[in-house]
Coordinates of C-alpha atoms and ligand atoms in Angstrom, one line a residue:
M1438 CA 0.0 0.0 0.0
P1439 CA 1.6 3.3 -1.0
Y1440 CA 1.6 5.4 2.2
T1441 CA 1.7 9.1 2.0
D1442 CA 4.8 10.8 0.8
S1443 CA 3.2 14.2 1.5
V1444 CA 4.5 16.0 4.5
L1445 CA 1.8 16.1 7.2
P1446 CA 1.6 19.0 9.6
E1447 CA 3.3 18.6 13.0
P1448 CA 0.8 17.7 15.7
T1449 CA 0.4 19.9 18.7
E1450 CA 1.5 18.6 22.1
P1451 CA -2.0 17.8 23.3
E1452 CA -2.6 15.9 20.0
R1453 CA 0.6 14.0 20.5
E1454 CA -0.5 13.1 24.0
R1455 CA -3.9 12.0 22.8
A1456 CA -2.4 9.8 20.1
E1457 CA -0.1 8.2 22.7
A1458 CA -3.1 7.5 25.0
V1459 CA -5.1 5.9 22.1
A1460 CA -2.0 3.9 21.0
A1461 CA -1.7 2.6 24.6
V1462 CA -5.3 1.4 24.5
L1463 CA -4.7 -0.2 21.1
H1464 CA -1.6 -2.0 22.3
E1465 CA -3.5 -3.3 25.4
R1466 CA -6.3 -4.7 23.2
M1467 CA -3.8 -6.3 20.9
A1468 CA -2.1 -7.9 23.9
D1469 CA -5.5 -9.1 25.2
A1470 CA -6.2 -10.6 21.8
G1471 CA -3.0 -12.5 21.7
G1472 CA -0.9 -10.0 19.7
A1473 CA -3.1 -8.7 16.8
I1474 CA -6.6 -7.3 16.1
P1475 CA -8.6 -7.1 12.9
F1476 CA -8.5 -3.6 11.4
D1477 CA -12.2 -2.9 12.1
Q1478 CA -11.3 -3.1 15.8
F1479 CA -8.4 -0.7 15.4
M1480 CA -10.7 1.7 13.5
R1481 CA -13.4 1.4 16.2
I1482 CA -11.0 2.3 19.0
A1483 CA -9.3 5.1 17.0
L1484 CA -12.6 6.7 16.1
Y1485 CA -15.0 5.9 18.9
E1486 CA -13.2 4.7 22.1
P1487 CA -15.2 6.6 24.8
G1488 CA -13.5 9.8 25.8
L1489 CA -10.5 9.2 23.6
G1490 CA -11.5 8.3 20.0
Y1491 CA -11.5 10.8 17.1
Y1492 CA -15.2 11.5 17.1
V1493 CA -15.7 11.6 20.9
S1494 CA -12.7 13.5 22.2
G1495 CA -13.9 17.1 22.0
R1496 CA -11.3 18.1 19.4
E1497 CA -12.7 20.1 16.5
V1498 CA -12.9 17.7 13.6
L1499 CA -15.2 19.2 11.0
G1500 CA -15.1 22.4 9.0
R1501 CA -12.3 24.8 8.2
G1502 CA -10.8 24.7 11.7
G1503 CA -10.8 20.9 11.7
D1504 CA -9.6 18.1 9.4
F1505 CA -12.1 17.9 6.6
V1506 CA -15.0 19.7 5.1
T1507 CA -18.3 17.9 4.2
A1508 CA -20.9 19.0 1.7
P1509 CA -23.1 20.8 4.2
E1510 CA -20.0 22.6 5.6
L1511 CA -19.2 23.7 2.0
T1512 CA -22.4 25.5 1.3
P1513 CA -25.9 25.7 2.8
F1514 CA -27.4 25.0 -0.7
F1515 CA -26.5 21.4 -0.2
G1516 CA -29.0 21.0 2.6
Y1517 CA -31.5 23.4 1.0
T1518 CA -31.5 21.1 -2.0
V1519 CA -31.6 17.8 -0.2
A1520 CA -34.6 19.2 1.7
G1521 CA -36.6 18.7 -1.6
Q1522 CA -36.3 15.0 -1.3
V1523 CA -37.1 15.1 2.4
V1524 CA -40.3 17.1 1.8
D1525 CA -41.4 14.7 -0.9
L1526 CA -40.9 11.7 1.3
L1527 CA -42.8 13.3 4.2
A1528 CA -45.7 14.1 1.9
R1529 CA -45.8 10.5 0.6
A1530 CA -45.6 9.1 4.2
G1531 CA -48.5 11.5 5.1
G1532 CA -46.2 13.3 7.6
G1533 CA -43.8 12.1 10.3
D1534 CA -40.4 13.0 11.8
V1535 CA -37.0 13.7 10.3
L1536 CA -34.3 11.7 12.0
E1537 CA -30.7 12.8 11.1
A1538 CA -28.0 10.3 12.0
G1539 CA -24.4 11.5 12.6
A1540 CA -25.2 15.2 12.4
G1541 CA -21.6 16.5 12.8
S1542 CA -21.5 20.2 13.5
G1543 CA -25.3 20.6 13.0
A1544 CA -24.8 22.3 9.6
L1545 CA -27.1 20.0 7.7
A1546 CA -29.7 20.2 10.5
I1547 CA -30.1 23.9 10.2
Q1548 CA -30.1 23.8 6.4
L1549 CA -32.9 21.2 6.4
L1550 CA -34.9 22.9 9.1
A1551 CA -34.7 26.3 7.5
E1552 CA -35.7 25.0 4.1
L1553 CA -38.5 22.8 5.5
E1554 CA -39.8 25.9 7.4
R1555 CA -39.6 28.0 4.2
L1556 CA -41.6 25.4 2.3
G1557 CA -44.2 25.1 5.1
S1558 CA -43.2 21.4 5.7
L1559 CA -41.7 21.4 9.2
P1560 CA -41.9 18.1 10.9
E1561 CA -43.3 17.8 14.4
R1562 CA -39.9 16.5 15.6
Y1563 CA -36.4 16.7 14.2
R1564 CA -34.5 13.9 15.9
I1565 CA -30.7 13.5 15.9
L1566 CA -29.0 10.2 16.5
E1567 CA -25.4 11.1 17.4
V1568 CA -22.7 9.0 19.2
S1569 CA -20.5 11.9 20.1
P1570 CA -21.4 13.8 23.3
D1571 CA -19.2 16.8 22.1
L1572 CA -20.8 16.9 18.7
R1573 CA -24.3 16.8 20.4
D1574 CA -23.3 19.9 22.3
R1575 CA -22.1 21.5 19.2
Q1576 CA -25.2 20.6 17.2
R1577 CA -27.4 22.1 20.0
R1578 CA -25.3 25.4 19.9
T1579 CA -25.5 25.6 16.1
I1580 CA -29.3 25.2 16.1
E1581 CA -29.8 27.6 19.1
R1582 CA -27.7 30.2 17.3
A1583 CA -29.3 29.9 13.8
L1584 CA -32.9 28.8 14.5
P1585 CA -33.6 29.4 18.2
H1586 CA -37.4 29.2 17.6
L1587 CA -37.0 25.6 16.3
L1588 CA -34.8 24.2 19.0
E1589 CA -37.8 22.8 20.9
R1590 CA -38.6 20.5 18.0
V1591 CA -35.2 19.0 18.1
E1592 CA -34.4 16.0 20.3
W1593 CA -31.3 13.8 20.6
L1594 CA -31.5 10.0 20.6
D1595 CA -29.2 7.3 21.8
D1596 CA -30.5 4.7 19.3
F1597 CA -33.1 4.3 16.6
P1598 CA -36.7 4.6 17.9
A1599 CA -37.9 1.3 19.3
E1600 CA -41.5 2.2 18.5
V1601 CA -42.9 2.2 14.9
W1602 CA -42.7 5.6 13.2
D1603 CA -43.2 7.4 9.9
G1604 CA -40.8 9.8 8.3
V1605 CA -37.3 10.1 6.9
V1606 CA -33.8 9.2 8.0
V1607 CA -31.0 11.3 6.6
A1608 CA -27.3 10.5 7.0
N1609 CA -24.5 12.4 5.2
E1610 CA -21.1 10.8 5.4
L1611 CA -21.9 8.4 8.2
L1612 CA -21.6 5.0 6.6
D1613 CA -18.0 5.8 5.4
S1614 CA -17.0 6.4 9.0
L1615 CA -18.1 2.9 10.2
P1616 CA -15.3 0.4 10.8
V1617 CA -14.1 -1.9 8.0
H1618 CA -12.0 -5.0 7.7
R1619 CA -8.9 -4.8 5.6
V1620 CA -8.0 -7.7 3.3
R1621 CA -5.4 -8.8 0.7
L1622 CA -6.2 -11.0 -2.2
T1623 CA -4.0 -14.1 -2.6
E1624 CA -3.4 -16.6 -5.4
T1625 CA -6.0 -18.9 -3.7
G1626 CA -8.5 -16.6 -2.0
V1627 CA -8.4 -13.8 0.5
D1628 CA -6.5 -13.1 3.7
E1629 CA -7.2 -10.5 6.3
L1630 CA -4.8 -7.8 7.4
Y1631 CA -4.6 -7.6 11.2
V1632 CA -2.8 -4.9 13.1
T1633 CA 0.0 -5.7 15.5
P1634 CA 2.4 -3.5 17.6
E1635 CA 5.8 -2.4 16.2
D1636 CA 8.2 0.0 17.9
G1637 CA 5.6 1.9 19.9
G1638 CA 3.6 2.1 16.6
F1639 CA 1.8 -0.5 14.4
Q1640 CA 2.3 -2.8 11.5
W1641 CA 0.1 -5.1 9.3
Q1642 CA 0.1 -8.8 9.8
Q1643 CA -1.5 -11.1 7.3
G1644 CA -3.7 -14.0 8.5
S1645 CA -6.9 -15.9 7.6
V1646 CA -10.2 -14.0 7.6
S1647 CA -11.8 -13.4 11.0
D1648 CA -15.3 -13.9 9.5
P1649 CA -16.2 -16.0 6.4
I1650 CA -18.7 -13.3 5.3
I1651 CA -15.7 -11.2 4.4
A1652 CA -14.6 -13.6 1.6
D1653 CA -18.2 -14.0 0.5
R1654 CA -18.6 -10.3 0.1
L1655 CA -15.6 -10.1 -2.3
G1656 CA -17.4 -12.7 -4.5
L1657 CA -14.6 -15.3 -4.7
G1658 CA -14.1 -16.5 -8.2
A1659 CA -14.2 -12.9 -9.4
S1660 CA -11.0 -12.0 -11.1
L1661 CA -9.3 -9.7 -8.6
P1662 CA -5.6 -9.7 -8.9
S1663 CA -3.5 -11.4 -6.2
G1664 CA -1.8 -8.8 -4.0
M1665 CA -4.7 -6.3 -4.3
E1666 CA -5.7 -4.8 -0.9
T1667 CA -9.1 -3.5 -0.1
E1668 CA -11.7 -3.1 2.6
V1669 CA -14.9 -4.9 3.6
G1670 CA -17.3 -3.1 5.9
L1671 CA -19.7 -5.4 7.8
E1672 CA -21.1 -2.6 9.9
A1673 CA -22.4 -0.3 7.2
P1674 CA -24.9 -2.8 5.7
A1675 CA -26.1 -3.8 9.2
W1676 CA -26.4 -0.2 10.3
A1677 CA -28.4 0.7 7.1
A1678 CA -30.9 -2.2 7.7
R1679 CA -31.3 -1.1 11.4
A1680 CA -32.0 2.5 10.3
G1681 CA -35.2 1.3 8.6
E1682 CA -36.2 -1.4 11.0
T1683 CA -39.0 0.4 12.8
L1684 CA -39.8 2.8 10.0
R1685 CA -43.4 2.1 8.9
L1686 CA -43.9 4.6 6.1
G1687 CA -41.1 6.7 4.6
G1688 CA -37.4 6.5 3.5
V1689 CA -33.8 6.3 4.5
L1690 CA -31.6 8.6 2.5
F1691 CA -27.8 8.1 2.6
L1692 CA -25.3 10.5 1.0
D1693 CA -21.8 9.1 1.0
Y1694 CA -18.9 8.2 -1.0
G1695 CA -18.9 4.7 -2.4
H1696 CA -19.7 2.5 -5.3
P1697 CA -21.6 -0.6 -6.4
A1698 CA -19.5 -3.7 -5.5
A1699 CA -18.4 -4.3 -9.1
E1700 CA -16.8 -0.9 -9.2
L1701 CA -15.4 -0.9 -5.6
Y1702 CA -13.9 -4.4 -5.9
H1703 CA -12.2 -3.7 -9.2
P1704 CA -8.5 -4.0 -10.2
D1705 CA -8.5 -0.2 -10.7
R1706 CA -8.7 0.1 -6.9
Y1707 CA -5.8 -2.1 -6.3
H1708 CA -4.9 -0.3 -3.1
G1709 CA -8.4 -0.1 -1.8
T1710 CA -10.1 3.2 -0.6
L1711 CA -8.9 3.7 2.9
M1712 CA -8.4 7.4 3.4
C1713 CA -7.3 9.5 6.4
H1714 CA -7.7 13.2 7.0
Y1715 CA -5.6 15.4 9.3
R1716 CA -5.9 19.2 9.0
H1717 CA -7.1 19.1 5.5
R1718 CA -4.4 16.7 4.2
A1719 CA -5.7 13.5 2.8
H1720 CA -3.4 10.5 3.0
N1721 CA -3.6 6.8 3.5
D1722 CA -1.6 5.9 6.6
P1723 CA -4.2 4.8 9.2
F1724 CA -1.5 4.3 11.8
F1725 CA -0.6 8.0 11.9
L1726 CA -1.8 9.7 15.1
P1727 CA -4.6 7.3 16.1
G1728 CA -7.5 9.2 17.7
V1729 CA -6.4 12.5 16.2
Q1730 CA -7.1 11.9 12.5
D1731 CA -10.2 10.7 10.6
I1732 CA -10.2 7.3 8.9
T1733 CA -12.7 6.4 6.3
A1734 CA -13.4 3.9 3.5
H1735 CA -15.7 4.0 0.5
V1736 CA -19.1 2.4 1.0
D1737 CA -20.0 -0.9 -0.8
F1738 CA -23.5 0.2 -1.8
S1739 CA -24.4 -3.2 -3.2
A1740 CA -23.9 -4.7 0.3
V1741 CA -26.0 -1.9 1.8
A1742 CA -28.8 -2.5 -0.7
T1743 CA -28.7 -6.3 -0.1
A1744 CA -29.0 -5.9 3.6
A1745 CA -31.8 -3.3 3.2
R1746 CA -33.8 -5.6 1.0
A1747 CA -33.3 -8.5 3.4
A1748 CA -34.8 -6.1 6.1
G1749 CA -37.9 -5.5 3.9
L1750 CA -36.9 -2.1 2.5
E1751 CA -37.0 -1.2 -1.1
V1752 CA -34.0 0.2 -3.0
A1753 CA -35.9 3.2 -4.5
G1754 CA -33.0 5.2 -6.0
F1755 CA -29.3 5.4 -6.4
A1756 CA -27.5 8.2 -8.2
G1757 CA -24.3 10.2 -8.2
Q1758 CA -24.5 13.2 -5.9
A1759 CA -24.3 15.7 -8.8
Q1760 CA -27.2 14.0 -10.6
F1761 CA -29.2 13.8 -7.4
L1762 CA -28.7 17.5 -6.6
V1763 CA -29.4 18.7 -10.1
N1764 CA -32.6 16.5 -10.2
L1765 CA -33.7 18.4 -7.1
G1766 CA -33.1 21.8 -8.6
L1767 CA -29.8 22.9 -7.1
T1768 CA -29.1 25.2 -10.0
Y1769 CA -32.5 26.9 -9.9
R1770 CA -32.3 27.3 -6.1
V1771 CA -29.0 29.1 -6.4
E1772 CA -30.1 31.2 -9.4
E1773 CA -33.2 32.2 -7.4
Y1774 CA -30.9 33.3 -4.5
L1775 CA -28.6 35.3 -6.8
A1776 CA -31.5 36.9 -8.6
A1777 CA -32.8 38.3 -5.4
G1778 CA -29.7 40.5 -5.4
G1779 CA -27.4 41.8 -2.6
V1780 CA -24.9 39.0 -3.0
S1781 CA -21.3 40.3 -2.8
D1782 CA -18.7 39.3 -5.5
E1783 CA -16.8 37.4 -2.8
E1784 CA -19.9 35.4 -1.8
Q1785 CA -20.7 34.7 -5.5
F1786 CA -17.1 33.4 -6.0
Q1787 CA -17.3 31.2 -2.9
L1788 CA -20.6 29.8 -4.0
A1789 CA -19.4 29.0 -7.4
T1790 CA -16.3 27.2 -5.9
A1791 CA -18.5 25.2 -3.5
L1792 CA -20.9 24.2 -6.3
K1793 CA -18.1 23.0 -8.4
Q1794 CA -16.8 20.9 -5.6
L1795 CA -20.3 19.4 -5.0
T1796 CA -20.9 18.5 -8.6
L1797 CA -17.7 18.0 -10.5
P1798 CA -16.9 14.3 -11.1
H1799 CA -13.5 14.6 -9.5
G1800 CA -14.9 16.5 -6.6
M1801 CA -17.9 15.1 -4.7
G1802 CA -20.1 14.8 -7.8
E1803 CA -19.5 11.2 -8.9
T1804 CA -17.6 9.5 -6.0
F1805 CA -20.4 10.6 -3.7
K1806 CA -23.7 8.9 -4.2
A1807 CA -27.3 9.3 -2.9
L1808 CA -29.1 6.0 -2.0
L1809 CA -32.8 6.0 -1.1
L1810 CA -34.3 3.1 0.7
T1811 CA -38.1 3.2 1.3
R1812 CA -40.9 1.3 3.0
G1813 CA -44.6 1.7 2.2
V1814 CA -44.3 4.7 -0.1
E1815 CA -44.4 4.8 -3.9
G1816 CA -42.2 6.8 -6.3
P1817 CA -41.1 8.3 -8.6
F1818 CA -38.9 10.3 -6.2
P1819 CA -37.7 13.7 -7.5
G1820 CA -34.0 13.2 -6.5
F1821 CA -33.8 10.2 -8.8
R1822 CA -35.9 11.5 -11.7
Q1823 CA -33.0 11.1 -14.1
G1824 CA -29.9 8.9 -13.9
D1825 CA -31.3 6.4 -11.4
R1826 CA -28.9 3.4 -11.2
A1827 CA -30.7 1.5 -8.5
G1828 CA -30.8 -1.5 -10.9
V1829 CA -27.1 -2.0 -10.6
L1830 CA -27.2 -2.7 -6.9
Ligands
SAM965 C1 -18.0 12.3 8.9 S1 -19.0 12.9 10.2 C2 -20.3 13.6 9.2 C3 -21.0 14.7 9.9 C4 -22.2 15.4 9.1 N1 -23.2 14.5 8.7 C5 -21.7 16.2 7.9 O1 -22.0 15.8 6.8 O2 -21.0 17.2 8.1 C6 -19.7 11.5 10.8 C7 -20.7 11.7 11.9 O3 -21.4 10.5 12.3 C8 -21.3 10.3 13.7 N2 -21.4 8.9 13.9 C9 -20.5 8.0 13.6 N3 -20.9 6.7 13.9 C10 -22.2 6.9 14.4 C11 -23.2 6.0 14.8 N4 -23.0 4.7 14.8 N5 -24.4 6.5 15.2 C12 -24.6 7.8 15.1 N6 -23.7 8.7 14.7 C13 -22.5 8.3 14.4 C14 -20.1 11.1 14.1 O4 -20.0 11.4 15.4 C15 -20.2 12.3 13.2 O5 -21.1 13.2 13.7

């Protein structure tokens, strides 16, 4: 695997201390496990270990002051546009709640709430399922600052509702942050890459797969070249199925980077899709500063669709993010805003740059996808009016 040759910024002293504390936990778990752990366990500890992991440690991770920028952080027009699909689903379900999972800084929440209010389609409740206590606080502050009159509609959940409900689940860039196994193709099948300690840091150790499903997911017999390394996420499909478990009428909308299995597990991605972010530098060394950098992998949308179907959901739409946003009228929404006047040259320039990033194939336009799972509601759904590729999943 070609690790980064770019020079990464020097961590601050507290960041270095945090990484050492997380590394100590990782070393302890490896010792408990007899020397090595599968990469999904490494990723779970690095990102989510209570009080220490990347998403739960209180360090600013999202936005310009953090490590990476997501679509709703780029421009509010992302959320304003996605709201079109949310309104449509609420109407088809005859009303209900919006449940946003993994709400980050709260940026998408205020965009959706503002647009739903503008369109006269506010749900009774806007529920947020968020694992990070710090991000929950940040979300509350964001909503309180931007839309104080709507705060009383917002509530935070620890898990999906146990009772049956109607409405819409929305999750942007959540599935890609769920832990994945890392594997290497061999002449005869597939091995798993475990993580083991080395000189205070970590190294890979090749062994047999920890779960036979991992090999099944790669479709053995497919012609992947020996030596190829890639990732298999078992959590994302299970999580997607759970997201719709108690939903009676409505949809689950995922926006994330990923591909159908045939494109993800393709010789073109010989080194897999593991990606790390630290202060706006993208690189592929997951052992760098554990707990202080983000680790992600592209989503296998075929596996998500299969798990969703098995849970009784319908795969109602699948499209590139650019197509999805254009279908929902992104261009018109922006034109309408500009035509109202009073937009400075600088803001126009920033908006144009953000829109390019959202829609260009090498930005978020093609690598990012929108996937809609539904139960009990009929399409056609406006976000997938053109360019729907649900049939490939
Ligand atoms: C990459 S961030 C995306 C944040 C936001 N959706 C955005 O687009 O800016 C991932 C978010 O998912 C949350 N998260 C991760 N795993 C989760 C889980 N199992 N349940 C709920 N939230 C989760 C993280 O704490 C974080 O808020």
